[in-house]
mmCIF file of C-alpha atoms in Angstrom:
data_model
loop_
_atom_site.group_PDB
_atom_site.id
_atom_site.type_symbol
_atom_site.label_atom_id
_atom_site.label_comp_id
_atom_site.label_asym_id
_atom_site.label_seq_id
_atom_site.Cartn_x
_atom_site.Cartn_y
_atom_site.Cartn_z
ATOM 1 C CA MET A 58 9.143 58.863 96.226
ATOM 2 C CA ALA A 59 12.305 58.618 98.326
ATOM 3 C CA PRO A 60 10.461 58.476 101.676
ATOM 4 C CA ALA A 61 8.408 55.534 100.395
ATOM 5 C CA PHE A 62 11.561 53.630 99.483
ATOM 6 C CA ALA A 63 13.047 54.482 102.879
ATOM 7 C CA TRP A 64 9.996 53.038 104.650
ATOM 8 C CA ILE A 65 10.020 49.907 102.501
ATOM 9 C CA GLY A 66 13.742 49.390 103.051
ATOM 10 C CA GLY A 67 13.345 50.090 106.746
ATOM 11 C CA MET A 68 10.561 47.533 107.040
ATOM 12 C CA ILE A 69 12.637 44.886 105.262
ATOM 13 C CA VAL A 70 15.535 45.512 107.631
ATOM 14 C CA ALA A 71 13.165 45.490 110.614
ATOM 15 C CA VAL A 72 11.661 42.133 109.553
ATOM 16 C CA LEU A 73 15.099 40.587 109.139
ATOM 17 C CA ALA A 74 16.198 41.984 112.507
ATOM 18 C CA ALA A 75 13.027 40.649 114.127
ATOM 19 C CA ILE A 76 13.619 37.169 112.691
ATOM 20 C CA VAL A 77 17.251 37.110 113.834
ATOM 21 C CA MET A 78 16.452 38.469 117.317
ATOM 22 C CA THR A 79 13.551 36.076 117.821
ATOM 23 C CA ILE A 80 15.591 33.050 116.746
ATOM 24 C CA ALA A 81 18.488 34.125 118.994
ATOM 25 C CA ILE A 82 16.195 34.640 121.996
ATOM 26 C CA ARG A 83 14.419 31.376 121.230
ATOM 27 C CA ARG A 84 17.629 29.485 121.905
ATOM 28 C CA VAL A 85 17.213 30.568 125.540
ATOM 29 C CA LEU A 86 13.410 30.688 125.762
ATOM 30 C CA PRO A 87 11.885 27.715 123.907
ATOM 31 C CA MET A 88 8.368 29.183 123.532
ATOM 32 C CA LEU A 89 7.809 31.211 120.351
ATOM 33 C CA GLU A 90 5.399 33.620 122.043
ATOM 34 C CA ALA A 91 7.850 34.445 124.838
ATOM 35 C CA ALA A 92 10.697 34.939 122.372
ATOM 36 C CA LEU A 93 8.551 37.211 120.188
ATOM 37 C CA GLY A 94 7.439 39.262 123.189
ATOM 38 C CA LEU A 95 10.961 39.796 124.474
ATOM 39 C CA SER A 96 12.183 40.583 120.969
ATOM 40 C CA MET A 97 9.384 43.138 120.509
ATOM 41 C CA PHE A 98 10.252 44.764 123.820
ATOM 42 C CA ALA A 99 13.959 44.919 122.958
ATOM 43 C CA MET A 100 13.386 46.371 119.485
ATOM 44 C CA GLY A 101 10.827 48.906 120.718
ATOM 45 C CA PHE A 102 13.099 50.012 123.544
ATOM 46 C CA ALA A 103 16.089 50.321 121.199
ATOM 47 C CA LEU A 104 14.137 52.379 118.641
ATOM 48 C CA HIS A 105 12.665 54.604 121.327
ATOM 49 C CA ALA A 106 15.991 55.078 123.143
ATOM 50 C CA SER A 107 17.810 55.911 119.915
ATOM 51 C CA GLY A 108 15.554 58.924 119.405
ATOM 52 C CA PHE A 109 15.256 58.138 115.704
ATOM 53 C CA PHE A 110 11.554 59.015 115.695
ATOM 54 C CA ALA A 111 11.776 61.894 118.183
ATOM 55 C CA GLY A 112 8.915 64.349 117.924
ATOM 56 C CA GLN A 113 6.666 61.997 115.957
ATOM 57 C CA GLY A 114 5.058 60.243 118.908
ATOM 58 C CA PRO A 115 5.049 56.528 119.648
ATOM 59 C CA TRP A 116 3.152 55.395 116.557
ATOM 60 C CA PRO A 117 6.025 54.948 114.062
ATOM 61 C CA VAL A 118 7.893 52.763 116.582
ATOM 62 C CA PHE A 119 4.731 50.795 117.352
ATOM 63 C CA PHE A 120 4.011 50.292 113.638
ATOM 64 C CA ILE A 121 7.520 49.098 112.798
ATOM 65 C CA VAL A 122 7.742 46.739 115.788
ATOM 66 C CA ALA A 123 4.241 45.296 115.382
ATOM 67 C CA VAL A 124 4.396 44.708 111.635
ATOM 68 C CA SER A 125 7.934 43.330 111.620
ATOM 69 C CA HIS A 126 7.241 40.888 114.439
ATOM 70 C CA THR A 127 3.951 39.807 112.908
ATOM 71 C CA ILE A 128 5.757 38.879 109.694
ATOM 72 C CA ALA A 129 8.665 37.307 111.604
ATOM 73 C CA GLY A 130 6.344 35.234 113.799
ATOM 74 C CA TRP A 131 4.390 34.042 110.792
ATOM 75 C CA ALA A 132 7.579 33.083 108.916
ATOM 76 C CA ILE A 133 9.012 31.188 111.892
ATOM 77 C CA TRP A 134 5.683 29.432 112.492
ATOM 78 C CA GLN A 135 5.432 28.405 108.816
ATOM 79 C CA ARG A 136 8.974 27.018 108.900
ATOM 80 C CA GLN A 137 8.178 24.987 112.016
ATOM 81 C CA ARG A 138 4.946 23.706 110.528
ATOM 82 C CA ARG A 139 6.645 22.558 107.320
ATOM 83 C CA LEU A 140 9.494 20.855 109.148
ATOM 84 C CA GLY A 141 7.139 19.235 111.650
ATOM 85 C CA GLN A 142 8.859 20.738 114.688
ATOM 86 C CA PRO A 143 6.868 21.492 117.854
#
């Protein structure tokens, strides 16, 4: 039960970090796709370099980065669409 809560909590933190990183990078790079790509690279590199998932292969890092940035990109896109921003 505890590992499931750890994964859920970790995903929530990862989504929030992805949103914050993408918005921060977007202040420099105006395109959402470029900001998401650079944010994905930075988060994946940081998770891999930290060694947090050492010995488990690349898939946990890939899963966390892909899912969190998918949710973050969707949330940012929905916010833009509702506010009528380009």
